[in-house]
JSON list of N, CA and C in Angstrom, two decimals:
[
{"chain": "A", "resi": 224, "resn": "UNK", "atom": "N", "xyz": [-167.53, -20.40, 5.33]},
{"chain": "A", "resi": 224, "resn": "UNK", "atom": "CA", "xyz": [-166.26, -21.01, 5.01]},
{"chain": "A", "resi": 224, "resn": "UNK", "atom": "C", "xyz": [-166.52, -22.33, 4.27]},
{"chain": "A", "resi": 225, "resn": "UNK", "atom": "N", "xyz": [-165.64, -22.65, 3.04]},
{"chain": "A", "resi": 225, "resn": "UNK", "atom": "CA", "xyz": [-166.01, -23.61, 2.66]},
{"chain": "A", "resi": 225, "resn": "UNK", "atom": "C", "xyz": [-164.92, -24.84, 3.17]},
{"chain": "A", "resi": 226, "resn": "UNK", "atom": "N", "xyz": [-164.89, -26.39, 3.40]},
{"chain": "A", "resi": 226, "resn": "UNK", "atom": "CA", "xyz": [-163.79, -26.92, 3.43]},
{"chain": "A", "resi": 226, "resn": "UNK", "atom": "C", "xyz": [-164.27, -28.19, 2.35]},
{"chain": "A", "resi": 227, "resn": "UNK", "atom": "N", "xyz": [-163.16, -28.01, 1.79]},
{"chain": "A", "resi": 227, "resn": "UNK", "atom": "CA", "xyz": [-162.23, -29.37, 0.42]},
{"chain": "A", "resi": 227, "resn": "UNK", "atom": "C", "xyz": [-162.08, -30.50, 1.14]},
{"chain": "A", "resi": 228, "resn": "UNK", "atom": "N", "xyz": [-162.54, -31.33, 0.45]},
{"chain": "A", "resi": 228, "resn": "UNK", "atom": "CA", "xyz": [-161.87, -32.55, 0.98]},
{"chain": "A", "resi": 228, "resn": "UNK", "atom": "C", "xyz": [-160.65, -33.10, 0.28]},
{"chain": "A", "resi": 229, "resn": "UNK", "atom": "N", "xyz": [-159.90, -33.34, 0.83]},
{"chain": "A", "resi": 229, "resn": "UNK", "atom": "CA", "xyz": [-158.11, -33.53, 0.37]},
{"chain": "A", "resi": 229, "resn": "UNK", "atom": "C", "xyz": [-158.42, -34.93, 0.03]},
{"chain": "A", "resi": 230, "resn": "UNK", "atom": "N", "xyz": [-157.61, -35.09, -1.34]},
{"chain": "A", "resi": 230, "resn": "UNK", "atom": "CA", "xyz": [-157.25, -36.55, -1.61]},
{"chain": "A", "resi": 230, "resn": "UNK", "atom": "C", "xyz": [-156.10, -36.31, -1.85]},
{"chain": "A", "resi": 231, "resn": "UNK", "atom": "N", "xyz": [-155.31, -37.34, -1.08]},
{"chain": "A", "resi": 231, "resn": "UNK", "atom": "CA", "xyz": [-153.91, -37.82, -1.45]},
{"chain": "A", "resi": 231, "resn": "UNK", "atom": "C", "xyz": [-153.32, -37.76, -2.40]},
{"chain": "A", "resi": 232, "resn": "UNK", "atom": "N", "xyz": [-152.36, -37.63, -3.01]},
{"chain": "A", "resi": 232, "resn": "UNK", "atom": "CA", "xyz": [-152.09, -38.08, -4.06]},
{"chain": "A", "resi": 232, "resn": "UNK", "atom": "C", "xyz": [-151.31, -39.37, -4.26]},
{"chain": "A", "resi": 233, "resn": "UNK", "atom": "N", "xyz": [-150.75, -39.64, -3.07]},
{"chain": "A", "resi": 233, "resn": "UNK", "atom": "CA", "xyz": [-150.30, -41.33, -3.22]},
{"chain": "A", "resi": 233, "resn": "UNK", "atom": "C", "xyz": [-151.10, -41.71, -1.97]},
{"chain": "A", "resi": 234, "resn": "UNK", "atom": "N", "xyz": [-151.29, -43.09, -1.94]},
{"chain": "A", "resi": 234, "resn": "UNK", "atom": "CA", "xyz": [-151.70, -44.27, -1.15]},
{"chain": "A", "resi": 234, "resn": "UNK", "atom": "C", "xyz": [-151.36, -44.00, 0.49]},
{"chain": "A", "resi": 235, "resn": "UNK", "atom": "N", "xyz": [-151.27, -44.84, 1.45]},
{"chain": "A", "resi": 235, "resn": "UNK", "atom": "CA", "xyz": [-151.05, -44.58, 2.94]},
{"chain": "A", "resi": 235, "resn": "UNK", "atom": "C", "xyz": [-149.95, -45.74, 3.01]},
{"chain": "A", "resi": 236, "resn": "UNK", "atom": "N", "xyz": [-148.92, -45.31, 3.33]},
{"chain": "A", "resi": 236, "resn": "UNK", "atom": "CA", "xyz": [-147.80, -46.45, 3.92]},
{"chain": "A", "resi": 236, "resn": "UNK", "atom": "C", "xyz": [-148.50, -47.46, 4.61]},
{"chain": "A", "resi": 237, "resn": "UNK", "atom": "N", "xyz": [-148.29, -49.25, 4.13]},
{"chain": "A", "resi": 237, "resn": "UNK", "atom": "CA", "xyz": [-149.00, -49.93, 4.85]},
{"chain": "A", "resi": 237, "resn": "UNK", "atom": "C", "xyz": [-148.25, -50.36, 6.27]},
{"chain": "A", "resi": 238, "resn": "UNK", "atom": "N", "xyz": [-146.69, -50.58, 5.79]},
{"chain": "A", "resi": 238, "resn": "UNK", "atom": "CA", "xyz": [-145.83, -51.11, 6.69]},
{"chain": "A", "resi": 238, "resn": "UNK", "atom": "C", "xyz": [-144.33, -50.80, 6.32]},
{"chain": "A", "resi": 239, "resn": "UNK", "atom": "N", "xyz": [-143.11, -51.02, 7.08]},
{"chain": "A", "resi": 239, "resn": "UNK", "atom": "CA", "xyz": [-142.00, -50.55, 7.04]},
{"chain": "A", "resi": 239, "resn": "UNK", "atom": "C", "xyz": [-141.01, -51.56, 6.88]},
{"chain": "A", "resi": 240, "resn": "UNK", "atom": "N", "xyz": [-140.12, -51.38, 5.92]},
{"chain": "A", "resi": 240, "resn": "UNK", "atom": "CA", "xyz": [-139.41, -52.65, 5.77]},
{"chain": "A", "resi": 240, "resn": "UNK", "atom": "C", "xyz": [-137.88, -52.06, 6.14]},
{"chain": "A", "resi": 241, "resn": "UNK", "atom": "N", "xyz": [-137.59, -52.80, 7.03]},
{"chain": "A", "resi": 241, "resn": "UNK", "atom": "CA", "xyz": [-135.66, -52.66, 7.77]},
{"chain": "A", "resi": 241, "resn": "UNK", "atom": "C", "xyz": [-134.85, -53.41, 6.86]},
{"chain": "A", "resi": 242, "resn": "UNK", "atom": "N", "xyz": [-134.08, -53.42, 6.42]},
{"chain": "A", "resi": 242, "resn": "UNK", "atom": "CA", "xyz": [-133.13, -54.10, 5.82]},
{"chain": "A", "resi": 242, "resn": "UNK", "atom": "C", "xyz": [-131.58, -53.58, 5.90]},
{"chain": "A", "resi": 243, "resn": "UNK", "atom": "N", "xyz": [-130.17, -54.52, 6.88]},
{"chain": "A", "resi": 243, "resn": "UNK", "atom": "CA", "xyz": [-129.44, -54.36, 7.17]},
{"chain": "A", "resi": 243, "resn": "UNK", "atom": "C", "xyz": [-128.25, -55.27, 5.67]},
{"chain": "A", "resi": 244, "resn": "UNK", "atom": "N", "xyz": [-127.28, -54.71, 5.48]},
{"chain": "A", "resi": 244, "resn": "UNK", "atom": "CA", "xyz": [-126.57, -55.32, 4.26]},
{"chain": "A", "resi": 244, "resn": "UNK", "atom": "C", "xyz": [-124.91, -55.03, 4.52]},
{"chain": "A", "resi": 245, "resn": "UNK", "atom": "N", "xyz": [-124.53, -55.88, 4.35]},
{"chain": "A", "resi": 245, "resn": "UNK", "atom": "CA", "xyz": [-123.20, -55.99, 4.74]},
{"chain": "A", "resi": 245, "resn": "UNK", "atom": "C", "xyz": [-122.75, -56.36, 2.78]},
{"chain": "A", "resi": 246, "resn": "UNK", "atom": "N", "xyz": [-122.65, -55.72, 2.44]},
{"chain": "A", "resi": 246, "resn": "UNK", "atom": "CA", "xyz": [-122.08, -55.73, 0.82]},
{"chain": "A", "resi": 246, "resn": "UNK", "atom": "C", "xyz": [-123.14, -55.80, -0.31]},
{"chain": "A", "resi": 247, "resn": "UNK", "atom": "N", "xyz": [-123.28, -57.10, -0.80]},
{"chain": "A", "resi": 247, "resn": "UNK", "atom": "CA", "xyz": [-124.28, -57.84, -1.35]},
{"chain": "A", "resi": 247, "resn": "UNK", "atom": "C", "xyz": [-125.02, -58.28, -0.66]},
{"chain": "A", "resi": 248, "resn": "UNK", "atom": "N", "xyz": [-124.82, -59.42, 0.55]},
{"chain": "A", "resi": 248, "resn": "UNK", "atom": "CA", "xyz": [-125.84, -59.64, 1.24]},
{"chain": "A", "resi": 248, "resn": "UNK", "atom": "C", "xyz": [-126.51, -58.82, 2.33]},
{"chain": "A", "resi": 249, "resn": "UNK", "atom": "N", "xyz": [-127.51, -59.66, 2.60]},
{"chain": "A", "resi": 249, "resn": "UNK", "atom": "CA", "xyz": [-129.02, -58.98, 3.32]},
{"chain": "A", "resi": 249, "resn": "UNK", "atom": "C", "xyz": [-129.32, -59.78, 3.97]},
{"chain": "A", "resi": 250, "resn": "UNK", "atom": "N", "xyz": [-128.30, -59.33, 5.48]},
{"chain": "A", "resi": 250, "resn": "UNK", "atom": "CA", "xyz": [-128.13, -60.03, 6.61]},
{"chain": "A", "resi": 250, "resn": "UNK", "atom": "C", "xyz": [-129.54, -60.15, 7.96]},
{"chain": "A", "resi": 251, "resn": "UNK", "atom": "N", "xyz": [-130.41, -59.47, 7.30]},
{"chain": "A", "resi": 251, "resn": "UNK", "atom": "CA", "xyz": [-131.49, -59.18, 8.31]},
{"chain": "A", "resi": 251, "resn": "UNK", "atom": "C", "xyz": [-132.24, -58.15, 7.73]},
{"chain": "A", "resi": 252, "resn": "UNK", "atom": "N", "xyz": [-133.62, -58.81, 7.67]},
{"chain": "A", "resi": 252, "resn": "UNK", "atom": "CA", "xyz": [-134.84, -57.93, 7.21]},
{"chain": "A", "resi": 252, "resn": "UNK", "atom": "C", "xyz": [-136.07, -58.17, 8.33]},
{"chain": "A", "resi": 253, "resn": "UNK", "atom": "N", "xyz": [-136.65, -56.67, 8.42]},
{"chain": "A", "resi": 253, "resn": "UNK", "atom": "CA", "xyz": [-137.84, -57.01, 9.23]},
{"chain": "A", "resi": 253, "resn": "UNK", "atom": "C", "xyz": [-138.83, -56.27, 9.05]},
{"chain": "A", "resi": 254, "resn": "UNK", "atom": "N", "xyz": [-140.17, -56.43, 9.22]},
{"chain": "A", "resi": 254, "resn": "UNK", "atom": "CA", "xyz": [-141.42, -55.90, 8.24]},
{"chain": "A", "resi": 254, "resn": "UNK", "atom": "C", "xyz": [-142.22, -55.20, 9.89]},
{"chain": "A", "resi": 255, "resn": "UNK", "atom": "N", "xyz": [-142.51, -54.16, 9.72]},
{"chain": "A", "resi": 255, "resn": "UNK", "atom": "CA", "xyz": [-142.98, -54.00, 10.71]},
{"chain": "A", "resi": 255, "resn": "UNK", "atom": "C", "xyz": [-144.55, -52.71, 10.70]},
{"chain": "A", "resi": 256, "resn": "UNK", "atom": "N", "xyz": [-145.19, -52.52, 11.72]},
{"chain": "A", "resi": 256, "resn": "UNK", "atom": "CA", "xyz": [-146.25, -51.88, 11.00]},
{"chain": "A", "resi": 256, "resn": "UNK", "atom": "C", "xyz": [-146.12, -50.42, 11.29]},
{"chain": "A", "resi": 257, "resn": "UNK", "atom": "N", "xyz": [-145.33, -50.06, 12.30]},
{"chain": "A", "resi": 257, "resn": "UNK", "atom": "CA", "xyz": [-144.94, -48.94, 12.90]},
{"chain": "A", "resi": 257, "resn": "UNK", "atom": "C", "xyz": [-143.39, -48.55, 12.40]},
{"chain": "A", "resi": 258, "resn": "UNK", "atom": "N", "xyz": [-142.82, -47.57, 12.21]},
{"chain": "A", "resi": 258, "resn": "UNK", "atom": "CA", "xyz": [-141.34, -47.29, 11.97]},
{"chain": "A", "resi": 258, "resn": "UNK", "atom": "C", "xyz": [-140.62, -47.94, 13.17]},
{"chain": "A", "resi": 259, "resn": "UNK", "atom": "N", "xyz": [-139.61, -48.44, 12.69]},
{"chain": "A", "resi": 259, "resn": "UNK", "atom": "CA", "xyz": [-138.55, -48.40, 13.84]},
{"chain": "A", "resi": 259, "resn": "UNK", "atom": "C", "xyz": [-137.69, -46.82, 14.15]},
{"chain": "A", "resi": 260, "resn": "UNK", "atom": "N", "xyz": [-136.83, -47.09, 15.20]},
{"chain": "A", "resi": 260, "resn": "UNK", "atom": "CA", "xyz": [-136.45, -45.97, 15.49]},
{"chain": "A", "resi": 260, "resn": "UNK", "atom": "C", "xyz": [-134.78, -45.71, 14.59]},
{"chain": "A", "resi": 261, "resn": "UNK", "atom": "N", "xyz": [-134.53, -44.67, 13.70]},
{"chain": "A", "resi": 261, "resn": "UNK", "atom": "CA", "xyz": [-133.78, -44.19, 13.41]},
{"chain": "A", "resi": 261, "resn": "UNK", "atom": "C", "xyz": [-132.36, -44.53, 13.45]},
{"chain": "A", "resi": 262, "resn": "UNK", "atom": "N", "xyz": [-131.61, -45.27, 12.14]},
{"chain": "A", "resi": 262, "resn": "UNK", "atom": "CA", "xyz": [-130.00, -45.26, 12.93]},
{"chain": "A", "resi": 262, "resn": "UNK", "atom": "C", "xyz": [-129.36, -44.44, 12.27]},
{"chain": "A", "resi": 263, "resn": "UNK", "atom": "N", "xyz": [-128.20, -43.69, 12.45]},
{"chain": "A", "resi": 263, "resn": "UNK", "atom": "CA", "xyz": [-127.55, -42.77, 11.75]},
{"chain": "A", "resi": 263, "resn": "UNK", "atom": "C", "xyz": [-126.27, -43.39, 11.64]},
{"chain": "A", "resi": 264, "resn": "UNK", "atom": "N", "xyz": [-125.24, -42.92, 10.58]},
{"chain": "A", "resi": 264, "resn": "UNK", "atom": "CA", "xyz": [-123.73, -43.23, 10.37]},
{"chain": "A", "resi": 264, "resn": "UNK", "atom": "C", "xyz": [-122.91, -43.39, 11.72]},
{"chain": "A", "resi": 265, "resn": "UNK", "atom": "N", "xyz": [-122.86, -44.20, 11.78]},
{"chain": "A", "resi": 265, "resn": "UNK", "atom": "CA", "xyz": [-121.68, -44.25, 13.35]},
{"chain": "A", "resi": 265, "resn": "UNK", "atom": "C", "xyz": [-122.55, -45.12, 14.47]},
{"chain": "A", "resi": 266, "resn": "UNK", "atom": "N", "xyz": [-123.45, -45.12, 14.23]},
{"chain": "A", "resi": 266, "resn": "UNK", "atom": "CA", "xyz": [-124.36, -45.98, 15.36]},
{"chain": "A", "resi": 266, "resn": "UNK", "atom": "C", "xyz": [-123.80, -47.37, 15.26]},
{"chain": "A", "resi": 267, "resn": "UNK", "atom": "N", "xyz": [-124.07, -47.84, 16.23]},
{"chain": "A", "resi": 267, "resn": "UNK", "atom": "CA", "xyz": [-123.93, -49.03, 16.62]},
{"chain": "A", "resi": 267, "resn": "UNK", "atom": "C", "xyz": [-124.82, -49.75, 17.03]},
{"chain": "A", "resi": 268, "resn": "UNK", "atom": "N", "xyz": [-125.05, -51.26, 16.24]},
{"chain": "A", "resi": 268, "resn": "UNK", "atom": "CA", "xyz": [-126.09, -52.05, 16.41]},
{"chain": "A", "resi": 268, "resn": "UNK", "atom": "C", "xyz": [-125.39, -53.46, 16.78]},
{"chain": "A", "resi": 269, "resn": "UNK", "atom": "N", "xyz": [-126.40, -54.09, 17.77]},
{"chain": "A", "resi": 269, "resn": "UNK", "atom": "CA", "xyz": [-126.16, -55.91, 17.77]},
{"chain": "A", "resi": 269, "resn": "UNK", "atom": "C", "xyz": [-127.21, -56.42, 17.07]},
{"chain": "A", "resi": 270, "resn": "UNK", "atom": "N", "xyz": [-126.59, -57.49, 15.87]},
{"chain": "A", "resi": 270, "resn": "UNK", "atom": "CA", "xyz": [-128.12, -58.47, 15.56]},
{"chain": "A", "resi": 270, "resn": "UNK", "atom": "C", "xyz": [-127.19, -59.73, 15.40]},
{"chain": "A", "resi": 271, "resn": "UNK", "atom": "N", "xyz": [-127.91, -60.71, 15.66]},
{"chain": "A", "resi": 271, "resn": "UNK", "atom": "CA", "xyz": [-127.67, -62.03, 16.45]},
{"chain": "A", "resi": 271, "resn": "UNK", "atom": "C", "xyz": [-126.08, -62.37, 17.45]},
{"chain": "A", "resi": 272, "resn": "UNK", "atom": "N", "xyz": [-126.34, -61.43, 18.46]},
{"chain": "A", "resi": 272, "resn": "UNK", "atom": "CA", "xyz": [-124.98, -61.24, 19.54]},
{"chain": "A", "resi": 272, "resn": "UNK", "atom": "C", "xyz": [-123.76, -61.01, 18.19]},
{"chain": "A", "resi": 273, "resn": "UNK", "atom": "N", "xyz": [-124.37, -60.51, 17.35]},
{"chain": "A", "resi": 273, "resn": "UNK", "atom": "CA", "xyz": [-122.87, -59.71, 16.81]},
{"chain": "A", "resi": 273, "resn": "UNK", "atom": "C", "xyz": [-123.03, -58.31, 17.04]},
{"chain": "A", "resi": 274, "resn": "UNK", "atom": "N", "xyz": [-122.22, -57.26, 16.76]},
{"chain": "A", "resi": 274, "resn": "UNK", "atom": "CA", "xyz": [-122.19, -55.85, 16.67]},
{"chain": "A", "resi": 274, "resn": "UNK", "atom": "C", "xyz": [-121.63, -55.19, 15.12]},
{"chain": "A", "resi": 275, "resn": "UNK", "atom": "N", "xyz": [-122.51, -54.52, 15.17]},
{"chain": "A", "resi": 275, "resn": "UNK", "atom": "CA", "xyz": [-121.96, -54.03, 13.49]},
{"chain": "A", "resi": 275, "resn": "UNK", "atom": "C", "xyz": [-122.22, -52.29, 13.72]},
{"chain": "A", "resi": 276, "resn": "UNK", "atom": "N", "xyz": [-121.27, -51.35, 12.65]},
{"chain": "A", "resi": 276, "resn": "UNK", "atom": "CA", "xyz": [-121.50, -50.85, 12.38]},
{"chain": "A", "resi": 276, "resn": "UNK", "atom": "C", "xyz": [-122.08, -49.65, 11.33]},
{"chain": "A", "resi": 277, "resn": "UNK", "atom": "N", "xyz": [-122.93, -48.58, 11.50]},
{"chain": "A", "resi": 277, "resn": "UNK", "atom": "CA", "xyz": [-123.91, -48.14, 10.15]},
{"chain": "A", "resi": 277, "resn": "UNK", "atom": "C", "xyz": [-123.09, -47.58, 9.89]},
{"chain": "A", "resi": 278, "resn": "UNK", "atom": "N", "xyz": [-122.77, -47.95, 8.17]},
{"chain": "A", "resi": 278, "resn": "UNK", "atom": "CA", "xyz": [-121.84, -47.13, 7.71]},
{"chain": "A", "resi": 278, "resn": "UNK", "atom": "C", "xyz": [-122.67, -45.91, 6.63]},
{"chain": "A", "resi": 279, "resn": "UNK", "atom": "N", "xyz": [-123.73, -46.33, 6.33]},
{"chain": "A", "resi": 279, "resn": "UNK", "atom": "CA", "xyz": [-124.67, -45.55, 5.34]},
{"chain": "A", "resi": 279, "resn": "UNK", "atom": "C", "xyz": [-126.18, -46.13, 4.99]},
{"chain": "A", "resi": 280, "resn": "UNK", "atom": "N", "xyz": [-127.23, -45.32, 4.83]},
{"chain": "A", "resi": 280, "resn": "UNK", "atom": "CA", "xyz": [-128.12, -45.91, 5.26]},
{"chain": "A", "resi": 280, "resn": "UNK", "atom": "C", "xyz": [-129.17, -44.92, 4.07]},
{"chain": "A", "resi": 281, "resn": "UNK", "atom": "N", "xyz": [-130.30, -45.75, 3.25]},
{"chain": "A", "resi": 281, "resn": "UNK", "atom": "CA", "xyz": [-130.88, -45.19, 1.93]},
{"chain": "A", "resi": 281, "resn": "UNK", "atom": "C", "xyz": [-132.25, -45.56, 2.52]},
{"chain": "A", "resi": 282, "resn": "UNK", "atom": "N", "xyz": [-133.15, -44.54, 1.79]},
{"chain": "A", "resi": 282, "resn": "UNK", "atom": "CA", "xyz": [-134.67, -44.62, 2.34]},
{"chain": "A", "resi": 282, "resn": "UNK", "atom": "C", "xyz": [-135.03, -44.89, 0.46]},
{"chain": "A", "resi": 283, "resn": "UNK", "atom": "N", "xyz": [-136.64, -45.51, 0.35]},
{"chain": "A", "resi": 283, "resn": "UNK", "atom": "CA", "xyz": [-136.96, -45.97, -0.88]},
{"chain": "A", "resi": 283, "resn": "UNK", "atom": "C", "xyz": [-138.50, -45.98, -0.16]},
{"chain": "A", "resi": 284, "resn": "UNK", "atom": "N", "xyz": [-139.46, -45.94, -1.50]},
{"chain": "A", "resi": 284, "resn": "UNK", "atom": "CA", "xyz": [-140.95, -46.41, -1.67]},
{"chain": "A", "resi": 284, "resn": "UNK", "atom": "C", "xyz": [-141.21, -47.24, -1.96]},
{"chain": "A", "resi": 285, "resn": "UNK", "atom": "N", "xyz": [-142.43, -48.43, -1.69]},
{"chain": "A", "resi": 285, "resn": "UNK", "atom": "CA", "xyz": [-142.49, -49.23, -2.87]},
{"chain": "A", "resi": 285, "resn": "UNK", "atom": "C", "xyz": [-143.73, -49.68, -2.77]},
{"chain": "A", "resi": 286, "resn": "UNK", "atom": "N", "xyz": [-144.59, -49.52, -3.58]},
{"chain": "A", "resi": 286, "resn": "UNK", "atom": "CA", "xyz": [-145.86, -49.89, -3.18]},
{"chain": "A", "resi": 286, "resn": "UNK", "atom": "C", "xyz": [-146.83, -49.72, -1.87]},
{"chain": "A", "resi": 287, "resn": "UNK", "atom": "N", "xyz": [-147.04, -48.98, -1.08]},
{"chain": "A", "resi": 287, "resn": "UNK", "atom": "CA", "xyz": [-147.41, -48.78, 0.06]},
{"chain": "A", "resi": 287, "resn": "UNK", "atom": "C", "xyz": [-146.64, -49.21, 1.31]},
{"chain": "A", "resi": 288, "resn": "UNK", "atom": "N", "xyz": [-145.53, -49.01, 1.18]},
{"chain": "A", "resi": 288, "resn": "UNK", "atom": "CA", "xyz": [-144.38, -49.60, 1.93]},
{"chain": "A", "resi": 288, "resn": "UNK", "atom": "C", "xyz": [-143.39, -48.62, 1.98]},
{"chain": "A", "resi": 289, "resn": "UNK", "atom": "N", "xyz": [-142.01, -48.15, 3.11]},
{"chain": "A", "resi": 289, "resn": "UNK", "atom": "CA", "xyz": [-141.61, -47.51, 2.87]},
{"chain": "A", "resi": 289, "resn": "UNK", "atom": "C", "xyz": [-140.71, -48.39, 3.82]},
{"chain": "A", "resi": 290, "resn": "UNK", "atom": "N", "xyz": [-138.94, -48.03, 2.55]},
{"chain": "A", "resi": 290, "resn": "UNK", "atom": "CA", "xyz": [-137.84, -48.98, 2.96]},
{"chain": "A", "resi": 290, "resn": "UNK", "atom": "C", "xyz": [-136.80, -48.17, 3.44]},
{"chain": "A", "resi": 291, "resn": "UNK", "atom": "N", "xyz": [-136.31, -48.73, 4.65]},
{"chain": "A", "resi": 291, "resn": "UNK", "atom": "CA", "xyz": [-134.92, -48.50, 4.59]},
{"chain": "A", "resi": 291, "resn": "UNK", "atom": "C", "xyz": [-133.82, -49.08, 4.70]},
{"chain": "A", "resi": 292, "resn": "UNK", "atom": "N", "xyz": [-132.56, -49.25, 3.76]},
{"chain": "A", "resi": 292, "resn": "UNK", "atom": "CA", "xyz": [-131.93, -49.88, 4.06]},
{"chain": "A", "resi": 292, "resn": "UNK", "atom": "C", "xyz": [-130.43, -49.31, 4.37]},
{"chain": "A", "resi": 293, "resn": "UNK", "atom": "N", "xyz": [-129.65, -50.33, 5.42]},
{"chain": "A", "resi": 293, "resn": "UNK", "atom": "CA", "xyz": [-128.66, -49.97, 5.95]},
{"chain": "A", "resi": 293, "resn": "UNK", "atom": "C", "xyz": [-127.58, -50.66, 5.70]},
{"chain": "A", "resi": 294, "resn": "UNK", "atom": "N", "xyz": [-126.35, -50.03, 5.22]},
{"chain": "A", "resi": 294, "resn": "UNK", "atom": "CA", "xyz": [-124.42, -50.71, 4.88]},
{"chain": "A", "resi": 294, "resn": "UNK", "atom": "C", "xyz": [-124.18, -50.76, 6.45]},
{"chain": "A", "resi": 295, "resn": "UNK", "atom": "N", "xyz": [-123.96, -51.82, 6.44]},
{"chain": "A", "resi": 295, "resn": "UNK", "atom": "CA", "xyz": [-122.89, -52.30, 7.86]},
{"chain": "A", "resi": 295, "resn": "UNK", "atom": "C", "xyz": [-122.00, -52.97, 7.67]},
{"chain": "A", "resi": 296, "resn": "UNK", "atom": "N", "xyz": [-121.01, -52.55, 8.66]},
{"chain": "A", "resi": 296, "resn": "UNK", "atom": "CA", "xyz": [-119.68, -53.44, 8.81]},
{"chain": "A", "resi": 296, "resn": "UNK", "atom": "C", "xyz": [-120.09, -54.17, 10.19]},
{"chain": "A", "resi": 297, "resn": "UNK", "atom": "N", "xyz": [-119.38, -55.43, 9.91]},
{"chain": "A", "resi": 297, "resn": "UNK", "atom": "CA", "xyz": [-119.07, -55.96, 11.42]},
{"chain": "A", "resi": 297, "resn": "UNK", "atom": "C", "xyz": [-117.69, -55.74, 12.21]},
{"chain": "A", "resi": 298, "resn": "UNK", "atom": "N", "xyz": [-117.92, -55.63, 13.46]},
{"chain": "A", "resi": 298, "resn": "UNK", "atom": "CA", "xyz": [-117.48, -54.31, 14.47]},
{"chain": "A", "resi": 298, "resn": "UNK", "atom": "C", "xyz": [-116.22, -56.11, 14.79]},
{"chain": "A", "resi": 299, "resn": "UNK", "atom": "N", "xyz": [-114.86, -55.72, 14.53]},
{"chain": "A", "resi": 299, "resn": "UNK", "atom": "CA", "xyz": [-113.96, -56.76, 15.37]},
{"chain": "A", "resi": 299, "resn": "UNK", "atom": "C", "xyz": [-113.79, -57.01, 16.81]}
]
């Protein structure tokens, strides 16, 4: 049997970038080395004792990095 050694064809994710956005702004970013865990449309989050909710949420590459960012409303 023979075995290949596989090369990648892109790079290894170094780290994960969170980014929460309420319009234009970019109310909270955080760099982390592991994924965070998953939010989907309708979830509900607190960041700084507020509550907001995910209204839509986009994944991106960027250089050995892999982004996601999230539309929130704040919850009245």
């Amino acid at each position: 049997m023979i075995f290949k050694k596989h090369e990648p064809e892109f790079s290894p994710i170094d780290f994960f970038i969170t980014r929460f956005f309420i319009g234009d702004k970019c109310l909270f970013e955080q760099e982390t080395k592991v994924s965070l865990p998953t939010l989907i449309t309708g979830d509900a989050i607190d960041i700084f004792d507020e509550s907001y909710l995910i209204e839509s949420r986009e994944f991106a590459f960027n250089e050995g990095a892999f982004i996601t960012v999230y539309r929130i409303k704040k919850v009245n």
